[in-house]
Every structure is written in C-alpha cells, then in structure tokens.
Amino acid sequence: YENGVVFHLEGAQSEAFNRAGEINRAAHFCGGRMRARINGLKNDYTVSMWFWNGMPDGARNIAGWMFSRDRDHAISPDGDHLGLNGANQLVFKHGPGDPKQGASSVKRWTWNHALLVREGDRVRVYLNGEDKPEIDLQAPATFPAAFNQVFVGGRSDNSNNWEGRLDEVAIYPRALTPVEFKPLTPR
C-alpha cells in the first residue's frame, strides 16, 4: 500500500462474505494505491470488487480509477483501466483511447459491485450482479509476458486515483463464467 490509504472502515455487507451481525472492514483510498505483481497473469482474467465512491458528483471527469493493469507511472498501448466517471457510471479504458462508459449511474456513498471479465479480446464489465454487462467491447489483448503489475485504488500513472472505499477485491487468472461469478455478486 502507498501513502494515502486508511484501513478498518466499515465495508460492504453481503451474505456472500458476512455472517449475521458481523461488520466487514474495508480500505479507504485517499489518493494512494495498492500495487501488486501477479506472475503468470495472461490475457484472460477477472476482477471482482465492491466500491463506495466518496468523490462529489461531477467534481471531475473521472471520479476515480479503481483498477489498473499497466506499467507503473505510465499509460501504455496495452493497459486496462476500470473506473467511475463524473456522472457515476462505470468506465473502461484500454490503452491511450477514450474510455467506454456504461449506461447506469450509481449513487455516491453507497456500496456497489463491479465485475470485469477479460476473455481474449472481449471485455465485459458488470454492475451489481446484472446479467447484461454495462460495458461490452473488443479490446486487443496484447499483454507482454512480463506485464504483471496491477493497481487497486488508482491508475498506473497516478491520474485520478480512487477517492473512496474498496472491499473484497479478487483477481482471478482466467475469465470466469457466469455460473462461477454469480455467487460473487450482490444477492
């Protein structure tokens, strides 16, 4: 974890990971990121996370980036980035192009679930367990062999990092099927 992350705040509540009366805890990102290396991460992968946006509505074009797979301190033609725009809609950006946005908006200060599934050149992003993806697009999967850095709570270049909480983040080294990821989403 980098500076700008605080811990032990109240997290998302779900039957999937809480027992009755139990308080789940989350990290609150205030400009810092969590950086990790996942060796062997290839072109197919899945990211599941609960998010709580603390950025005021419309304060900036991108409210914040929640997940990034790219080189540190850069935006490369090969990177994947998941975030929320100023209208509180999910956005996905691959490489240097403009982000593609979802249709649904989420309310500030509420817990929501995002699921990013990359299967080769196809990218789908789901919101709150819906069967239809918010974002469904083709984006070339051209990750170099040593492309193993991921960032949670911010983008690889430290631009518009997440301002809010993230909880129950899981990264799978393959594209999960709907049968497999349904239990991860809100019930």
mmCIF file of C-alpha atoms in Angstrom:
data_model
loop_
_atom_site.group_PDB
_atom_site.id
_atom_site.type_symbol
_atom_site.label_atom_id
_atom_site.label_comp_id
_atom_site.label_asym_id
_atom_site.label_seq_id
_atom_site.Cartn_x
_atom_site.Cartn_y
_atom_site.Cartn_z
ATOM 1 C CA TYR A 1 0.000 0.000 0.000
ATOM 2 C CA GLU A 2 1.162 3.512 -0.776
ATOM 3 C CA ASN A 3 0.601 6.572 1.410
ATOM 4 C CA GLY A 4 -2.960 7.832 1.167
ATOM 5 C CA VAL A 5 -4.810 4.669 2.223
ATOM 6 C CA VAL A 6 -6.538 4.183 5.576
ATOM 7 C CA PHE A 7 -7.867 0.932 6.972
ATOM 8 C CA HIS A 8 -10.596 -0.645 9.087
ATOM 9 C CA LEU A 9 -13.560 1.450 7.906
ATOM 10 C CA GLU A 10 -16.961 -0.171 7.564
ATOM 11 C CA GLY A 11 -17.100 -2.241 4.373
ATOM 12 C CA ALA A 12 -19.724 -3.764 2.126
ATOM 13 C CA GLN A 13 -22.298 -6.072 3.671
ATOM 14 C CA SER A 14 -23.346 -9.232 1.844
ATOM 15 C CA GLU A 15 -24.490 -12.720 2.734
ATOM 16 C CA ALA A 16 -21.655 -13.868 0.438
ATOM 17 C CA PHE A 17 -18.996 -12.871 2.990
ATOM 18 C CA ASN A 18 -20.715 -11.709 6.227
ATOM 19 C CA ARG A 19 -22.390 -13.615 8.988
ATOM 20 C CA ALA A 20 -25.397 -12.017 10.704
ATOM 21 C CA GLY A 21 -24.316 -9.151 12.946
ATOM 22 C CA GLU A 22 -20.743 -9.167 11.651
ATOM 23 C CA ILE A 23 -19.144 -5.903 10.482
ATOM 24 C CA ASN A 24 -16.990 -6.173 7.384
ATOM 25 C CA ARG A 25 -13.987 -3.824 7.110
ATOM 26 C CA ALA A 26 -12.586 -2.039 4.039
ATOM 27 C CA ALA A 27 -9.704 0.149 2.930
ATOM 28 C CA HIS A 28 -10.406 3.814 2.191
ATOM 29 C CA PHE A 29 -8.308 5.197 -0.647
ATOM 30 C CA CYS A 30 -7.431 8.901 -0.434
ATOM 31 C CA GLY A 31 -5.000 9.267 -3.346
ATOM 32 C CA GLY A 32 -2.835 6.213 -2.596
ATOM 33 C CA ARG A 33 -2.928 2.853 -4.352
ATOM 34 C CA MET A 34 -2.277 -0.772 -3.625
ATOM 35 C CA ARG A 35 0.292 -2.146 -6.056
ATOM 36 C CA ALA A 36 0.935 -5.846 -6.627
ATOM 37 C CA ARG A 37 2.654 -8.218 -9.016
ATOM 38 C CA ILE A 38 0.738 -11.250 -10.209
ATOM 39 C CA ASN A 39 3.130 -13.511 -12.059
ATOM 40 C CA GLY A 40 1.576 -15.581 -14.802
ATOM 41 C CA LEU A 41 -1.383 -13.233 -15.381
ATOM 42 C CA LYS A 42 -2.197 -13.690 -19.043
ATOM 43 C CA ASN A 43 -4.786 -12.298 -21.466
ATOM 44 C CA ASP A 44 -7.790 -13.856 -19.703
ATOM 45 C CA TYR A 45 -8.564 -12.598 -16.203
ATOM 46 C CA THR A 46 -11.417 -11.472 -13.942
ATOM 47 C CA VAL A 47 -11.567 -8.699 -11.321
ATOM 48 C CA SER A 48 -14.325 -8.628 -8.710
ATOM 49 C CA MET A 49 -14.683 -5.728 -6.278
ATOM 50 C CA TRP A 50 -17.079 -3.779 -4.120
ATOM 51 C CA PHE A 51 -16.754 0.009 -4.375
ATOM 52 C CA TRP A 52 -18.008 3.052 -2.473
ATOM 53 C CA ASN A 53 -17.475 6.427 -4.175
ATOM 54 C CA GLY A 54 -16.557 9.356 -1.940
ATOM 55 C CA MET A 55 -15.914 11.893 -4.734
ATOM 56 C CA PRO A 56 -18.602 14.623 -5.098
ATOM 57 C CA ASP A 57 -20.815 14.158 -8.160
ATOM 58 C CA GLY A 58 -19.334 15.846 -11.234
ATOM 59 C CA ALA A 59 -16.215 17.098 -9.394
ATOM 60 C CA ARG A 60 -14.000 15.792 -12.202
ATOM 61 C CA ASN A 61 -14.493 13.940 -15.496
ATOM 62 C CA ILE A 62 -13.196 10.709 -13.973
ATOM 63 C CA ALA A 63 -14.359 10.328 -10.377
ATOM 64 C CA GLY A 64 -11.606 7.764 -9.910
ATOM 65 C CA TRP A 65 -9.849 4.681 -11.226
ATOM 66 C CA MET A 66 -10.447 1.526 -9.169
ATOM 67 C CA PHE A 67 -8.284 -0.985 -11.045
ATOM 68 C CA SER A 68 -5.406 -0.726 -13.476
ATOM 69 C CA ARG A 69 -3.179 -3.237 -15.242
ATOM 70 C CA ASP A 70 -0.250 -1.461 -16.829
ATOM 71 C CA ARG A 71 3.307 -0.337 -16.193
ATOM 72 C CA ASP A 72 3.916 1.832 -13.117
ATOM 73 C CA HIS A 73 3.997 5.584 -13.787
ATOM 74 C CA ALA A 74 2.737 5.186 -17.370
ATOM 75 C CA ILE A 75 -0.167 4.551 -19.698
ATOM 76 C CA SER A 76 0.857 2.084 -22.386
ATOM 77 C CA PRO A 77 -0.996 0.924 -25.521
ATOM 78 C CA ASP A 78 -1.588 -2.401 -23.716
ATOM 79 C CA GLY A 79 -3.062 -1.276 -20.374
ATOM 80 C CA ASP A 80 -6.552 -1.954 -18.972
ATOM 81 C CA HIS A 81 -8.193 0.507 -16.551
ATOM 82 C CA LEU A 82 -11.564 0.358 -14.732
ATOM 83 C CA GLY A 83 -13.109 3.355 -13.012
ATOM 84 C CA LEU A 84 -16.103 5.595 -12.480
ATOM 85 C CA ASN A 85 -16.736 8.811 -14.418
ATOM 86 C CA GLY A 86 -18.059 12.121 -13.045
ATOM 87 C CA ALA A 87 -21.644 11.020 -13.795
ATOM 88 C CA ASN A 88 -21.040 7.931 -11.589
ATOM 89 C CA GLN A 89 -21.046 5.461 -14.492
ATOM 90 C CA LEU A 90 -18.547 2.636 -14.845
ATOM 91 C CA VAL A 91 -15.827 3.285 -17.421
ATOM 92 C CA PHE A 92 -13.262 1.006 -19.036
ATOM 93 C CA LYS A 93 -10.193 2.269 -20.862
ATOM 94 C CA HIS A 94 -7.750 0.198 -22.886
ATOM 95 C CA GLY A 95 -4.514 1.894 -23.921
ATOM 96 C CA PRO A 96 -4.453 5.564 -24.839
ATOM 97 C CA GLY A 97 -8.005 5.766 -26.284
ATOM 98 C CA ASP A 98 -11.078 7.350 -24.722
ATOM 99 C CA PRO A 99 -12.875 5.333 -22.045
ATOM 100 C CA LYS A 100 -16.067 3.451 -22.863
ATOM 101 C CA GLN A 101 -18.826 4.113 -20.328
ATOM 102 C CA GLY A 102 -21.737 2.109 -19.017
ATOM 103 C CA ALA A 103 -25.344 3.327 -19.036
ATOM 104 C CA SER A 104 -26.300 3.048 -15.354
ATOM 105 C CA SER A 105 -25.337 5.548 -12.665
ATOM 106 C CA VAL A 106 -24.684 4.635 -9.043
ATOM 107 C CA LYS A 107 -25.353 6.804 -6.014
ATOM 108 C CA ARG A 108 -22.481 8.355 -4.114
ATOM 109 C CA TRP A 109 -21.775 6.840 -0.672
ATOM 110 C CA THR A 110 -23.424 3.505 -1.495
ATOM 111 C CA TRP A 111 -21.830 0.078 -1.938
ATOM 112 C CA ASN A 112 -21.870 -1.372 -5.441
ATOM 113 C CA HIS A 113 -20.233 -4.343 -7.100
ATOM 114 C CA ALA A 114 -18.151 -4.284 -10.290
ATOM 115 C CA LEU A 115 -17.009 -7.344 -12.181
ATOM 116 C CA LEU A 116 -14.507 -7.026 -15.046
ATOM 117 C CA VAL A 117 -14.143 -10.125 -17.239
ATOM 118 C CA ARG A 118 -11.473 -10.130 -19.953
ATOM 119 C CA GLU A 119 -11.589 -13.131 -22.275
ATOM 120 C CA GLY A 120 -9.028 -12.610 -25.005
ATOM 121 C CA ASP A 121 -10.051 -9.525 -26.967
ATOM 122 C CA ARG A 122 -13.513 -9.312 -25.364
ATOM 123 C CA VAL A 123 -14.039 -7.188 -22.250
ATOM 124 C CA ARG A 124 -17.283 -7.191 -20.262
ATOM 125 C CA VAL A 125 -17.973 -5.119 -17.147
ATOM 126 C CA TYR A 126 -20.987 -5.963 -14.982
ATOM 127 C CA LEU A 127 -22.628 -3.827 -12.295
ATOM 128 C CA ASN A 128 -24.370 -5.192 -9.197
ATOM 129 C CA GLY A 129 -24.882 -8.723 -10.469
ATOM 130 C CA GLU A 130 -26.889 -7.832 -13.554
ATOM 131 C CA ASP A 131 -26.892 -10.471 -16.310
ATOM 132 C CA LYS A 132 -26.345 -7.882 -19.066
ATOM 133 C CA PRO A 133 -22.941 -6.175 -18.989
ATOM 134 C CA GLU A 134 -22.750 -2.402 -18.585
ATOM 135 C CA ILE A 135 -19.789 -2.412 -20.955
ATOM 136 C CA ASP A 136 -19.143 -4.993 -23.685
ATOM 137 C CA LEU A 137 -16.354 -4.270 -26.135
ATOM 138 C CA GLN A 138 -13.456 -5.599 -28.166
ATOM 139 C CA ALA A 139 -10.010 -4.501 -26.976
ATOM 140 C CA PRO A 140 -6.843 -6.221 -28.176
ATOM 141 C CA ALA A 141 -5.233 -8.460 -25.575
ATOM 142 C CA THR A 142 -1.589 -7.807 -26.292
ATOM 143 C CA PHE A 143 -0.094 -8.021 -22.819
ATOM 144 C CA PRO A 144 3.680 -8.622 -22.903
ATOM 145 C CA ALA A 145 4.931 -11.652 -20.956
ATOM 146 C CA ALA A 146 6.275 -9.504 -18.102
ATOM 147 C CA PHE A 147 3.063 -7.443 -17.836
ATOM 148 C CA ASN A 148 2.326 -8.474 -14.258
ATOM 149 C CA GLN A 149 1.652 -5.242 -12.332
ATOM 150 C CA VAL A 150 -1.826 -4.401 -11.123
ATOM 151 C CA PHE A 151 -3.046 -1.395 -9.157
ATOM 152 C CA VAL A 152 -6.104 -1.189 -6.930
ATOM 153 C CA GLY A 153 -7.410 2.220 -5.898
ATOM 154 C CA GLY A 154 -5.737 4.105 -8.707
ATOM 155 C CA ARG A 155 -4.448 4.082 -12.240
ATOM 156 C CA SER A 156 -0.914 3.077 -13.191
ATOM 157 C CA ASP A 157 0.077 6.690 -13.949
ATOM 158 C CA ASN A 158 -1.403 8.004 -10.649
ATOM 159 C CA SER A 159 -4.010 10.104 -12.507
ATOM 160 C CA ASN A 160 -7.457 10.500 -10.890
ATOM 161 C CA ASN A 161 -6.865 7.889 -8.215
ATOM 162 C CA TRP A 162 -9.831 6.495 -6.307
ATOM 163 C CA GLU A 163 -11.364 8.603 -3.523
ATOM 164 C CA GLY A 164 -13.480 6.179 -1.527
ATOM 165 C CA ARG A 165 -13.588 2.616 -0.256
ATOM 166 C CA LEU A 166 -12.824 -0.661 -1.995
ATOM 167 C CA ASP A 167 -13.605 -4.033 -0.476
ATOM 168 C CA GLU A 168 -13.423 -7.753 -1.228
ATOM 169 C CA VAL A 169 -11.162 -7.251 -4.263
ATOM 170 C CA ALA A 170 -10.284 -10.512 -6.006
ATOM 171 C CA ILE A 171 -8.282 -11.065 -9.192
ATOM 172 C CA TYR A 172 -8.618 -14.418 -10.954
ATOM 173 C CA PRO A 173 -6.074 -15.529 -13.588
ATOM 174 C CA ARG A 174 -8.805 -16.554 -16.037
ATOM 175 C CA ALA A 175 -12.157 -15.400 -17.378
ATOM 176 C CA LEU A 176 -14.818 -16.668 -15.001
ATOM 177 C CA THR A 177 -18.077 -17.956 -16.470
ATOM 178 C CA PRO A 178 -21.457 -16.510 -15.380
ATOM 179 C CA VAL A 179 -22.100 -19.652 -13.313
ATOM 180 C CA GLU A 180 -18.809 -19.098 -11.474
ATOM 181 C CA PHE A 181 -19.119 -15.351 -10.882
ATOM 182 C CA LYS A 182 -22.807 -15.207 -9.927
ATOM 183 C CA PRO A 183 -22.048 -16.114 -6.264
ATOM 184 C CA LEU A 184 -19.587 -13.165 -6.094
ATOM 185 C CA THR A 185 -22.256 -10.581 -6.908
ATOM 186 C CA PRO A 186 -24.983 -8.980 -4.736
ATOM 187 C CA ARG A 187 -27.832 -11.230 -3.650
#
